[in-house]
Short mmCIF file of C-alpha atoms and ligand atoms in Angstrom, two decimals:
data_model
loop_
_atom_site.label_atom_id
_atom_site.label_comp_id
_atom_site.label_asym_id
_atom_site.label_seq_id
_atom_site.Cartn_x
_atom_site.Cartn_y
_atom_site.Cartn_z
CA MET A 16 2.64 43.43 11.29
CA ASN A 17 0.68 40.69 12.92
CA GLN A 18 2.50 39.83 16.09
CA ASN A 19 -0.24 38.25 18.17
CA ASN A 20 -0.36 35.05 16.25
CA GLU A 21 2.76 33.05 17.14
CA LYS A 22 3.70 30.72 14.32
CA MET A 23 4.53 27.08 14.93
CA TRP A 24 7.32 27.51 12.41
CA SER A 25 8.80 30.73 13.88
CA GLY A 26 12.45 30.29 14.70
CA ARG A 27 14.61 31.36 11.82
CA THR A 28 12.18 34.27 11.39
CA ASP A 29 10.17 35.84 14.16
CA GLY A 30 7.03 34.78 12.33
CA SER A 31 5.73 38.33 12.24
CA THR A 32 4.22 38.10 8.79
CA GLU A 33 2.00 40.82 7.43
CA ALA A 34 -1.68 40.12 8.02
CA ILE A 35 -2.26 40.26 4.27
CA CYS A 36 0.38 37.52 3.84
CA ASP A 37 -1.18 35.35 6.56
CA GLU A 38 -4.39 35.45 4.66
CA PHE A 39 -2.71 34.83 1.33
CA ASN A 40 -0.69 31.93 2.71
CA SER A 41 -3.57 30.23 4.48
CA SER A 42 -5.27 27.15 3.11
CA ILE A 43 -7.53 26.32 6.03
CA SER A 44 -10.65 27.63 4.31
CA PHE A 45 -10.38 24.78 1.82
CA ASP A 46 -8.21 22.13 3.47
CA LYS A 47 -10.37 21.98 6.60
CA ARG A 48 -12.49 19.41 4.79
CA MET A 49 -9.57 16.97 5.32
CA TYR A 50 -9.74 17.10 9.12
CA ARG A 51 -10.75 13.44 9.42
CA GLU A 52 -7.92 12.30 7.21
CA ASP A 53 -5.45 14.52 9.04
CA ILE A 54 -6.46 13.01 12.37
CA ARG A 55 -6.45 9.46 11.01
CA GLY A 56 -2.98 10.02 9.61
CA SER A 57 -1.73 11.48 12.88
CA ILE A 58 -3.11 8.58 14.90
CA ALA A 59 -1.31 6.09 12.65
CA HIS A 60 1.84 8.19 12.88
CA ALA A 61 1.75 8.28 16.70
CA GLU A 62 1.16 4.54 16.82
CA MET A 63 4.15 3.94 14.55
CA LEU A 64 6.34 6.26 16.66
CA GLY A 65 5.23 4.39 19.78
CA LYS A 66 5.79 0.95 18.31
CA GLN A 67 9.28 1.91 17.19
CA GLY A 68 10.14 3.36 20.59
CA ILE A 69 10.66 6.81 19.08
CA ILE A 70 8.17 8.17 21.59
CA SER A 71 7.08 6.52 24.83
CA GLU A 72 4.02 4.32 25.08
CA ASP A 73 2.41 6.83 27.46
CA ASP A 74 2.95 9.73 25.09
CA MET A 75 1.58 7.65 22.24
CA VAL A 76 -1.55 6.82 24.21
CA SER A 77 -2.18 10.41 25.21
CA ILE A 78 -1.69 11.62 21.62
CA VAL A 79 -4.06 8.99 20.22
CA ASN A 80 -6.70 9.69 22.87
CA GLY A 81 -6.31 13.43 22.43
CA LEU A 82 -6.76 13.11 18.66
CA GLU A 83 -9.82 10.91 19.04
CA VAL A 84 -11.46 13.48 21.30
CA ILE A 85 -10.60 16.27 18.87
CA LEU A 86 -12.23 14.30 16.07
CA ALA A 87 -15.36 13.72 18.12
CA ASP A 88 -15.47 17.38 19.13
CA ILE A 89 -15.20 18.58 15.54
CA GLU A 90 -17.93 16.17 14.47
CA THR A 91 -20.32 17.36 17.20
CA GLY A 92 -19.54 21.01 16.59
CA GLU A 93 -18.02 21.36 20.06
CA LEU A 94 -14.71 22.35 18.49
CA GLU A 95 -14.81 24.90 15.71
CA ILE A 96 -12.06 24.96 13.14
CA ASP A 97 -10.22 28.26 13.61
CA PRO A 98 -10.11 30.08 10.27
CA SER A 99 -7.09 32.12 11.38
CA CYS A 100 -4.87 29.01 11.48
CA GLU A 101 -2.57 28.51 8.51
CA ASP A 102 -3.91 25.11 7.59
CA ILE A 103 -5.76 22.11 8.99
CA HIS A 104 -2.53 20.34 9.96
CA MET A 105 -1.39 23.26 12.13
CA PHE A 106 -4.84 23.62 13.64
CA ILE A 107 -5.11 20.01 14.80
CA GLU A 108 -1.57 19.99 16.19
CA LYS A 109 -2.16 23.29 17.97
CA VAL A 110 -5.37 22.11 19.64
CA LEU A 111 -3.75 18.81 20.57
CA THR A 112 -0.85 20.57 22.25
CA GLU A 113 -3.16 23.00 24.03
CA ARG A 114 -5.12 20.07 25.36
CA ILE A 115 -2.48 17.47 26.25
CA GLY A 116 0.68 19.56 26.59
CA ASP A 117 4.15 18.17 25.83
CA PRO A 118 3.21 14.84 24.23
CA GLY A 119 1.40 16.90 21.58
CA ARG A 120 4.74 18.47 20.68
CA MET A 121 6.15 15.01 19.88
CA LEU A 122 3.64 14.10 17.21
CA HIS A 123 5.51 15.89 14.46
CA THR A 124 8.67 13.78 15.01
CA ALA A 125 9.81 12.08 11.80
CA ARG A 126 7.18 13.89 9.81
CA SER A 127 6.76 17.10 7.85
CA ARG A 128 3.70 18.89 6.60
CA ASN A 129 4.98 17.97 3.15
CA ASP A 130 4.39 14.24 3.56
CA GLN A 131 1.42 14.93 5.85
CA VAL A 132 -0.49 16.96 3.27
CA ALA A 133 0.31 14.45 0.54
CA LEU A 134 -1.06 11.67 2.74
CA ASP A 135 -4.19 13.59 3.74
CA LEU A 136 -4.99 14.37 0.14
CA ARG A 137 -4.53 10.74 -0.89
CA LEU A 138 -6.76 9.49 1.94
CA TYR A 139 -9.40 12.06 1.09
CA LEU A 140 -9.37 11.40 -2.65
CA ALA A 141 -9.39 7.61 -2.22
CA ALA A 142 -12.68 7.94 -0.31
CA LYS A 143 -14.03 10.27 -3.00
CA GLU A 144 -13.01 7.75 -5.67
CA ASP A 145 -15.26 5.21 -3.94
CA GLU A 146 -18.09 7.76 -3.89
CA ILE A 147 -17.68 8.60 -7.56
CA ARG A 148 -17.68 4.92 -8.47
CA ALA A 149 -20.85 4.38 -6.45
CA ALA A 150 -22.53 7.37 -8.11
CA LEU A 151 -21.54 6.04 -11.53
CA SER A 152 -22.96 2.61 -10.67
CA ASP A 153 -26.21 4.15 -9.56
CA LEU A 154 -26.49 6.08 -12.83
CA ILE A 155 -25.58 3.01 -14.89
CA TYR A 156 -28.22 0.89 -13.12
CA ASN A 157 -30.85 3.53 -13.83
CA ILE A 158 -29.80 3.69 -17.46
CA THR A 159 -29.92 -0.10 -17.87
CA ASP A 160 -33.39 -0.25 -16.28
CA ILE A 161 -34.75 2.19 -18.85
CA ALA A 162 -32.81 0.55 -21.67
CA GLU A 163 -34.42 -2.78 -20.73
CA LYS A 164 -37.90 -1.26 -20.98
CA HIS A 165 -37.04 0.25 -24.34
CA ALA A 166 -35.06 -2.56 -25.91
CA GLU A 167 -37.55 -2.56 -28.80
CA THR A 168 -38.51 1.11 -28.86
CA ILE A 169 -37.54 2.01 -32.38
CA MET A 170 -36.07 5.40 -33.17
CA PRO A 171 -33.70 6.77 -35.78
CA GLY A 172 -30.01 6.55 -35.02
CA TYR A 173 -28.20 9.65 -36.29
CA THR A 174 -24.92 10.50 -37.90
CA HIS A 175 -24.19 14.18 -38.62
CA LEU A 176 -27.48 14.69 -36.77
CA GLN A 177 -29.19 13.28 -39.89
CA ARG A 178 -31.44 10.26 -39.57
CA ALA A 179 -29.26 7.30 -40.45
CA GLN A 180 -30.33 3.79 -39.48
CA PRO A 181 -32.83 2.21 -37.10
CA VAL A 182 -31.79 1.72 -33.49
CA SER A 183 -33.78 1.39 -30.32
CA PHE A 184 -33.87 3.89 -27.50
CA GLY A 185 -32.47 1.14 -25.29
CA HIS A 186 -29.58 0.66 -27.70
CA LEU A 187 -28.65 4.35 -27.63
CA LEU A 188 -28.90 4.49 -23.85
CA MET A 189 -26.61 1.49 -23.59
CA ALA A 190 -23.98 3.40 -25.56
CA TYR A 191 -23.89 5.82 -22.61
CA ALA A 192 -23.88 2.94 -20.14
CA MET A 193 -20.70 1.66 -21.84
CA MET A 194 -19.06 5.09 -21.47
CA PHE A 195 -19.93 5.30 -17.78
CA LEU A 196 -18.72 1.75 -17.25
CA ARG A 197 -15.33 2.70 -18.69
CA ASP A 198 -15.39 5.76 -16.44
CA ALA A 199 -15.93 3.56 -13.39
CA ASP A 200 -13.01 1.44 -14.49
CA ARG A 201 -10.81 4.52 -14.89
CA ILE A 202 -11.71 5.68 -11.38
CA SER A 203 -10.81 2.25 -9.95
CA ASP A 204 -7.53 2.48 -11.79
CA CYS A 205 -6.83 5.94 -10.33
CA LYS A 206 -7.44 4.49 -6.90
CA LYS A 207 -4.57 2.05 -7.32
CA ARG A 208 -2.16 4.96 -7.59
CA THR A 209 -3.90 7.09 -4.97
CA THR A 210 -3.61 4.49 -2.23
CA VAL A 211 0.18 4.69 -1.98
CA SER A 212 1.49 6.09 1.28
CA PRO A 213 3.96 8.97 1.12
CA ILE A 214 4.16 9.34 4.91
CA GLY A 215 7.67 8.89 6.21
CA SER A 216 9.14 10.77 3.24
CA CYS A 217 9.21 13.65 5.73
CA ALA A 218 10.25 17.02 4.28
CA LEU A 219 11.90 15.36 1.25
CA ALA A 220 14.90 13.41 2.48
CA GLY A 221 13.41 10.78 4.75
CA THR A 222 14.61 10.70 8.32
CA THR A 223 17.33 9.47 10.65
CA TYR A 224 14.73 7.97 12.99
CA ASN A 225 14.06 4.26 12.77
CA THR A 226 10.56 4.59 11.34
CA ASP A 227 8.36 1.80 9.96
CA ARG A 228 6.66 3.25 6.91
CA ILE A 229 5.06 -0.01 5.89
CA TYR A 230 3.44 -0.48 9.30
CA GLU A 231 2.08 3.07 9.14
CA ALA A 232 0.76 2.60 5.61
CA LYS A 233 -1.00 -0.65 6.58
CA LYS A 234 -2.67 1.11 9.52
CA LEU A 235 -4.10 3.53 6.98
CA GLY A 236 -5.33 0.78 4.70
CA PHE A 237 -2.67 1.39 2.03
CA ASP A 238 -0.84 -1.60 0.56
CA LYS A 239 1.96 0.38 -0.94
CA VAL A 240 4.40 3.09 0.09
CA SER A 241 6.10 5.58 -2.21
CA MET A 242 9.57 4.23 -2.91
CA ASN A 243 11.42 7.54 -3.18
CA SER A 244 11.05 10.22 -0.54
CA VAL A 245 11.52 13.15 -2.94
CA ASP A 246 8.83 11.71 -5.21
CA GLY A 247 6.69 10.95 -2.15
CA VAL A 248 6.26 14.63 -1.31
CA SER A 249 6.32 15.96 -4.89
CA ASP A 250 3.95 13.63 -6.65
CA ARG A 251 0.50 14.94 -7.47
CA ASP A 252 -0.12 12.60 -10.41
CA PHE A 253 -2.93 10.96 -8.49
CA ALA A 254 -4.80 14.28 -8.29
CA VAL A 255 -4.08 15.07 -11.94
CA GLU A 256 -5.23 11.71 -13.20
CA LEU A 257 -8.34 11.73 -11.05
CA SER A 258 -9.19 15.16 -12.47
CA ALA A 259 -8.55 13.81 -15.97
CA ALA A 260 -10.82 10.82 -15.32
CA ILE A 261 -13.44 13.22 -13.95
CA ALA A 262 -13.06 15.44 -17.03
CA VAL A 263 -13.87 12.40 -19.19
CA ILE A 264 -16.95 11.63 -17.05
CA MET A 265 -18.06 15.24 -17.50
CA MET A 266 -17.49 14.98 -21.25
CA HIS A 267 -19.81 11.96 -21.31
CA LEU A 268 -22.38 13.67 -19.10
CA SER A 269 -22.19 16.70 -21.34
CA ARG A 270 -22.87 14.63 -24.45
CA ILE A 271 -25.90 12.96 -22.92
CA SER A 272 -27.02 16.38 -21.64
CA GLU A 273 -26.88 17.69 -25.17
CA GLU A 274 -29.03 14.75 -26.34
CA PHE A 275 -31.52 15.38 -23.54
CA VAL A 276 -31.76 19.06 -24.42
CA LEU A 277 -32.39 18.16 -28.05
CA TRP A 278 -34.71 15.23 -27.37
CA SER A 279 -36.84 17.25 -24.97
CA SER A 280 -37.26 20.11 -27.47
CA TRP A 281 -40.52 20.57 -29.39
CA GLU A 282 -38.60 19.74 -32.55
CA PHE A 283 -37.81 16.20 -31.34
CA LYS A 284 -40.16 15.51 -28.44
CA PHE A 285 -38.57 12.12 -27.84
CA ILE A 286 -38.47 12.53 -24.08
CA GLU A 287 -40.07 14.73 -21.48
CA LEU A 288 -37.98 15.48 -18.41
CA SER A 289 -39.90 15.36 -15.15
CA ASP A 290 -41.01 18.55 -13.39
CA GLY A 291 -38.49 17.81 -10.66
CA TYR A 292 -35.61 18.25 -13.08
CA THR A 293 -36.83 21.17 -15.18
CA THR A 294 -37.68 24.81 -14.60
CA GLY A 295 -40.19 27.24 -16.02
CA SER A 296 -39.56 30.60 -17.64
CA SER A 297 -40.32 33.81 -15.78
CA ILE A 298 -41.98 35.26 -18.88
CA MET A 299 -42.98 32.44 -21.25
CA PRO A 300 -45.67 30.33 -19.56
CA GLN A 301 -45.35 27.43 -22.00
CA LYS A 302 -41.70 26.76 -21.23
CA LYS A 303 -40.24 23.70 -19.57
CA ASN A 304 -36.52 24.27 -19.60
CA PRO A 305 -33.94 21.49 -19.26
CA ASP A 306 -31.80 23.63 -16.92
CA MET A 307 -30.21 20.69 -15.09
CA ALA A 308 -28.97 19.11 -18.30
CA GLU A 309 -27.71 22.49 -19.51
CA LEU A 310 -25.92 23.13 -16.22
CA VAL A 311 -24.24 19.75 -16.33
CA ARG A 312 -23.10 20.59 -19.86
CA GLY A 313 -21.93 24.00 -18.65
CA LYS A 314 -20.08 22.68 -15.62
CA THR A 315 -18.03 20.46 -17.89
CA GLY A 316 -16.08 23.57 -18.84
CA ARG A 317 -15.09 24.37 -15.29
CA VAL A 318 -13.95 20.80 -14.66
CA TYR A 319 -11.73 20.95 -17.77
CA GLY A 320 -10.43 24.17 -16.20
CA ASP A 321 -9.63 22.32 -12.98
CA LEU A 322 -7.61 19.77 -14.92
CA MET A 323 -5.74 22.47 -16.82
CA ALA A 324 -5.06 24.31 -13.56
CA LEU A 325 -3.47 21.20 -12.06
CA LEU A 326 -1.41 20.33 -15.10
CA THR A 327 -0.16 23.90 -15.39
CA LEU A 328 0.49 24.11 -11.66
CA MET A 329 2.81 21.11 -11.76
CA LYS A 330 4.59 21.57 -15.06
CA GLY A 331 7.39 23.87 -13.97
CA LEU A 332 7.96 22.83 -10.39
CA PRO A 333 11.44 21.79 -9.36
CA LEU A 334 11.66 19.00 -6.81
CA ALA A 335 10.55 18.68 -4.09
CA TYR A 336 7.66 20.46 -2.29
CA ASN A 337 6.87 24.00 -3.40
CA LYS A 338 4.14 26.14 -1.92
CA ASP A 339 2.54 26.32 -5.35
CA MET A 340 1.30 22.82 -4.58
CA GLN A 341 -1.12 24.16 -2.01
CA GLU A 342 -3.14 25.24 -5.05
CA ASP A 343 -3.78 21.60 -5.98
CA LYS A 344 -6.62 21.19 -3.52
CA GLU A 345 -9.15 23.75 -4.69
CA ALA A 346 -8.88 22.46 -8.25
CA VAL A 347 -9.26 18.77 -7.51
CA PHE A 348 -11.90 19.38 -4.83
CA ASP A 349 -13.94 21.40 -7.30
CA ALA A 350 -13.68 18.63 -9.89
CA VAL A 351 -14.74 16.01 -7.32
CA ASP A 352 -17.63 18.08 -5.90
CA THR A 353 -18.89 19.00 -9.35
CA VAL A 354 -18.86 15.51 -10.81
CA LEU A 355 -20.58 14.03 -7.75
CA LYS A 356 -23.37 16.59 -7.95
CA CYS A 357 -23.75 16.12 -11.71
CA LEU A 358 -23.87 12.31 -11.45
CA LYS A 359 -26.54 12.46 -8.77
CA ILE A 360 -28.62 14.95 -10.74
CA PHE A 361 -28.33 12.90 -13.88
CA SER A 362 -29.24 9.67 -12.19
CA GLY A 363 -32.50 11.18 -10.91
CA MET A 364 -33.22 12.89 -14.20
CA VAL A 365 -32.84 9.62 -16.15
CA LYS A 366 -34.99 7.70 -13.70
CA THR A 367 -37.89 10.15 -13.80
CA MET A 368 -38.04 11.09 -17.49
CA ASN A 369 -40.91 10.12 -19.76
CA VAL A 370 -40.16 8.47 -23.05
CA ASN A 371 -42.34 9.41 -26.01
CA THR A 372 -42.21 6.16 -27.96
CA ALA A 373 -44.83 7.32 -30.48
CA ASN A 374 -42.72 10.27 -31.59
CA MET A 375 -39.62 8.13 -31.81
CA ARG A 376 -41.50 5.70 -34.05
CA LYS A 377 -42.83 8.55 -36.17
CA ALA A 378 -39.30 9.87 -36.68
CA ALA A 379 -38.13 6.35 -37.50
CA ALA A 380 -40.81 6.06 -40.19
CA GLU A 381 -39.95 9.31 -41.92
CA GLY A 382 -36.23 9.46 -42.42
CA PHE A 383 -35.48 6.70 -44.91
CA ILE A 384 -33.48 4.97 -42.20
CA ASN A 385 -34.24 1.71 -44.05
CA ALA A 386 -32.42 2.78 -47.23
CA THR A 387 -29.38 0.67 -46.30
CA ASP A 388 -31.74 -2.25 -45.75
CA LEU A 389 -33.09 -1.83 -49.27
CA ALA A 390 -29.54 -1.96 -50.60
CA ASP A 391 -28.82 -5.01 -48.42
CA TYR A 392 -31.99 -6.62 -49.81
CA LEU A 393 -30.69 -6.19 -53.35
CA VAL A 394 -27.31 -7.59 -52.32
CA GLY A 395 -29.27 -10.61 -51.08
CA LYS A 396 -30.68 -10.94 -54.61
CA GLY A 397 -27.16 -11.12 -56.01
CA ILE A 398 -26.26 -7.49 -56.86
CA PRO A 399 -22.89 -6.05 -55.71
CA PHE A 400 -23.34 -3.60 -52.81
CA ARG A 401 -22.10 -0.52 -54.71
CA ILE A 402 -24.71 -1.04 -57.44
CA ALA A 403 -27.42 -1.86 -54.93
CA TYR A 404 -26.50 1.32 -53.06
CA LYS A 405 -27.13 3.42 -56.19
CA ALA A 406 -30.49 1.76 -56.87
CA SER A 407 -31.58 2.37 -53.31
CA GLY A 408 -30.45 6.00 -53.53
CA ARG A 409 -32.48 6.52 -56.68
CA ALA A 410 -35.54 4.96 -55.06
CA VAL A 411 -35.17 7.29 -52.06
CA ALA A 412 -34.83 10.33 -54.35
CA TYR A 413 -37.98 9.25 -56.18
CA CYS A 414 -39.87 8.83 -52.89
CA ILE A 415 -38.82 12.28 -51.66
CA GLU A 416 -39.89 13.84 -54.96
CA ASN A 417 -43.24 12.08 -55.03
CA GLY A 418 -44.24 11.96 -51.39
CA TYR A 419 -43.64 8.26 -50.73
CA THR A 420 -41.65 6.33 -48.18
CA LEU A 421 -39.88 3.04 -48.91
CA GLU A 422 -42.74 1.35 -47.05
CA THR A 423 -45.44 2.94 -49.25
CA LEU A 424 -43.70 3.00 -52.63
CA PRO A 425 -45.94 1.00 -55.07
CA PHE A 426 -44.54 -2.32 -56.22
CA LYS A 427 -44.71 -1.30 -59.88
CA ILE A 428 -42.41 1.62 -59.25
CA TYR A 429 -40.03 -0.48 -57.17
CA LYS A 430 -39.60 -2.70 -60.19
CA GLU A 431 -38.27 0.26 -62.18
CA PHE A 432 -35.32 0.50 -59.83
CA SER A 433 -34.49 -3.16 -60.06
CA GLU A 434 -36.08 -6.09 -61.80
CA LEU A 435 -34.92 -8.26 -58.92
CA ILE A 436 -37.26 -6.62 -56.44
CA ASP A 437 -40.01 -8.98 -55.32
CA ASN A 438 -43.09 -8.84 -53.15
CA ASP A 439 -40.97 -9.56 -50.08
CA ILE A 440 -39.55 -6.02 -50.38
CA TYR A 441 -42.16 -4.68 -47.95
CA ASP A 442 -40.95 -7.08 -45.26
CA ALA A 443 -37.40 -6.07 -45.99
CA VAL A 444 -37.99 -2.34 -45.52
CA ASN A 445 -40.36 -2.61 -42.57
CA VAL A 446 -38.44 -0.67 -39.90
CA ASP A 447 -39.30 -3.07 -37.08
CA ASN A 448 -37.90 -5.90 -39.16
CA CYS A 449 -34.88 -3.78 -40.00
CA LEU A 450 -34.23 -3.31 -36.30
CA ALA A 451 -34.88 -6.94 -35.37
CA ARG A 452 -32.51 -8.20 -38.06
CA ARG A 453 -29.56 -6.18 -36.76
CA LYS A 454 -28.43 -9.01 -34.53
CA SER A 455 -24.70 -8.44 -34.91
CA LEU A 456 -22.76 -8.40 -31.66
CA GLY A 457 -23.31 -5.00 -30.01
CA GLY A 458 -26.09 -4.15 -32.47
CA PRO A 459 -29.57 -2.74 -31.85
CA SER A 460 -31.76 -5.88 -32.04
CA LYS A 461 -33.63 -6.65 -28.87
CA GLU A 462 -31.43 -9.70 -28.15
CA SER A 463 -28.24 -7.71 -28.66
CA VAL A 464 -29.43 -4.91 -26.39
CA LEU A 465 -30.42 -7.37 -23.66
CA GLU A 466 -27.00 -8.95 -24.00
CA GLN A 467 -25.37 -5.54 -23.55
CA ILE A 468 -27.48 -4.89 -20.47
CA ALA A 469 -26.48 -8.25 -18.97
CA TYR A 470 -22.83 -7.51 -19.74
CA VAL A 471 -22.90 -4.11 -18.05
CA ARG A 472 -24.75 -5.39 -15.00
CA GLY A 473 -22.32 -8.30 -14.75
CA GLU A 474 -19.35 -5.95 -14.87
CA LEU A 475 -20.86 -3.77 -12.13
CA ASN A 476 -21.54 -6.72 -9.86
CA GLY A 477 -18.27 -8.43 -10.61
N1 LIG B 17 -0.97 23.93 3.48
C1 LIG B 17 0.14 23.31 2.84
C2 LIG B 17 -0.35 22.71 1.51
O1 LIG B 17 -1.51 22.57 1.36
C3 LIG B 17 0.72 22.24 3.68
C4 LIG B 17 2.14 21.92 3.40
C5 LIG B 17 3.00 23.04 3.83
N2 LIG B 17 4.37 22.73 3.75
C6 LIG B 17 5.31 23.66 3.81
N3 LIG B 17 6.53 23.30 3.72
N4 LIG B 17 5.00 24.93 3.89
O2 LIG B 17 0.41 22.38 0.63
#
């Protein structure tokens, strides 16, 4: 039995928990990162109690001052967070009471750790949502910069990983920019539901004190308060949906990672990642491994795990607070930490990579990515698309058999596939022309890509 450590909550029990249970029950090792939010929340709470006359002005002032000094002392390292405390909330309150005496014991009036922890987590995650958004913007700006340089860099676009139709490198990159832009939007949307104040819900059933929840929320920069006290302490949707939004970001990062791994291979050689973002092999001297991209792809799995952990954690919980909910933090913190690291890594990796435009062009010239354009050419001469499609297919088969491309196939042979083919065929199947002609909204022509870049930049600035 551990009897030295008197519990703040001892009363009904003598608080003499087994040491192994103290350790099991404790969350301070991972909730200590919310010390700022805990102190901010407590300052707002004391100010509300003072304003409402629930505690005296003097007590309010000494609590607020005491908390401000504690914050400064933690920041400077003067005050170390005691790992033997149950959680960060208990730690701060304990130090406050040790330092200022009785007024410290009044802070927890009209409050419970249940609404306190919900508030701290919301404050903490709202700030992280801003950080994630900023990291996404940074990545998107880097992507658009490269896309702008490569708005005319032709390469094959793929379906089924088979060369399909001409696109530009800028066009493909902008596809990822669109994904990350939606991600930024999702994070902003999460923030709307994160910045709702649960404080004042107390343990679950509100309070008999004449509190002012709206005043307290405003002090914390929240426009809204939770409108049901049981929901206020039980809701973790904001953590679940943030983890879900993060899982989608990771899915996008994982897809672009996969492309980078492929594109940087000897088989493709479309890009070369910079030395700063690659590693060598301990045995094969020629290797330049895309470890960062692979790790981002790998870490996607653990973030999906975080989301599953949260969903599973919440699915069977009766109202209101249950200790199970202490498990929410490690999962959502891991998701947040992981995505922030991955976004930063990716942003640097994109910015510093080399683009091998010659190899992209070579691949574009070899894969019959202009076969649709040949069919479209025949449609232009008055043939229905389905028939034109067959003629183009036969021409491609002939080229493959006889070592030609659609650009080098002799005119005489072209004629065998359709009488309607003229001299202008070589213009029609020239891959640069094929790219330039794809001017449809959202398409790969230079103008379309520049339009996409302007759209994305506008959305980010707006
Ligand atoms: N450490 C706890 C958590 O993270 C704080 C809330 C504790 N509330 C309680 N009634 N035991 O969830």
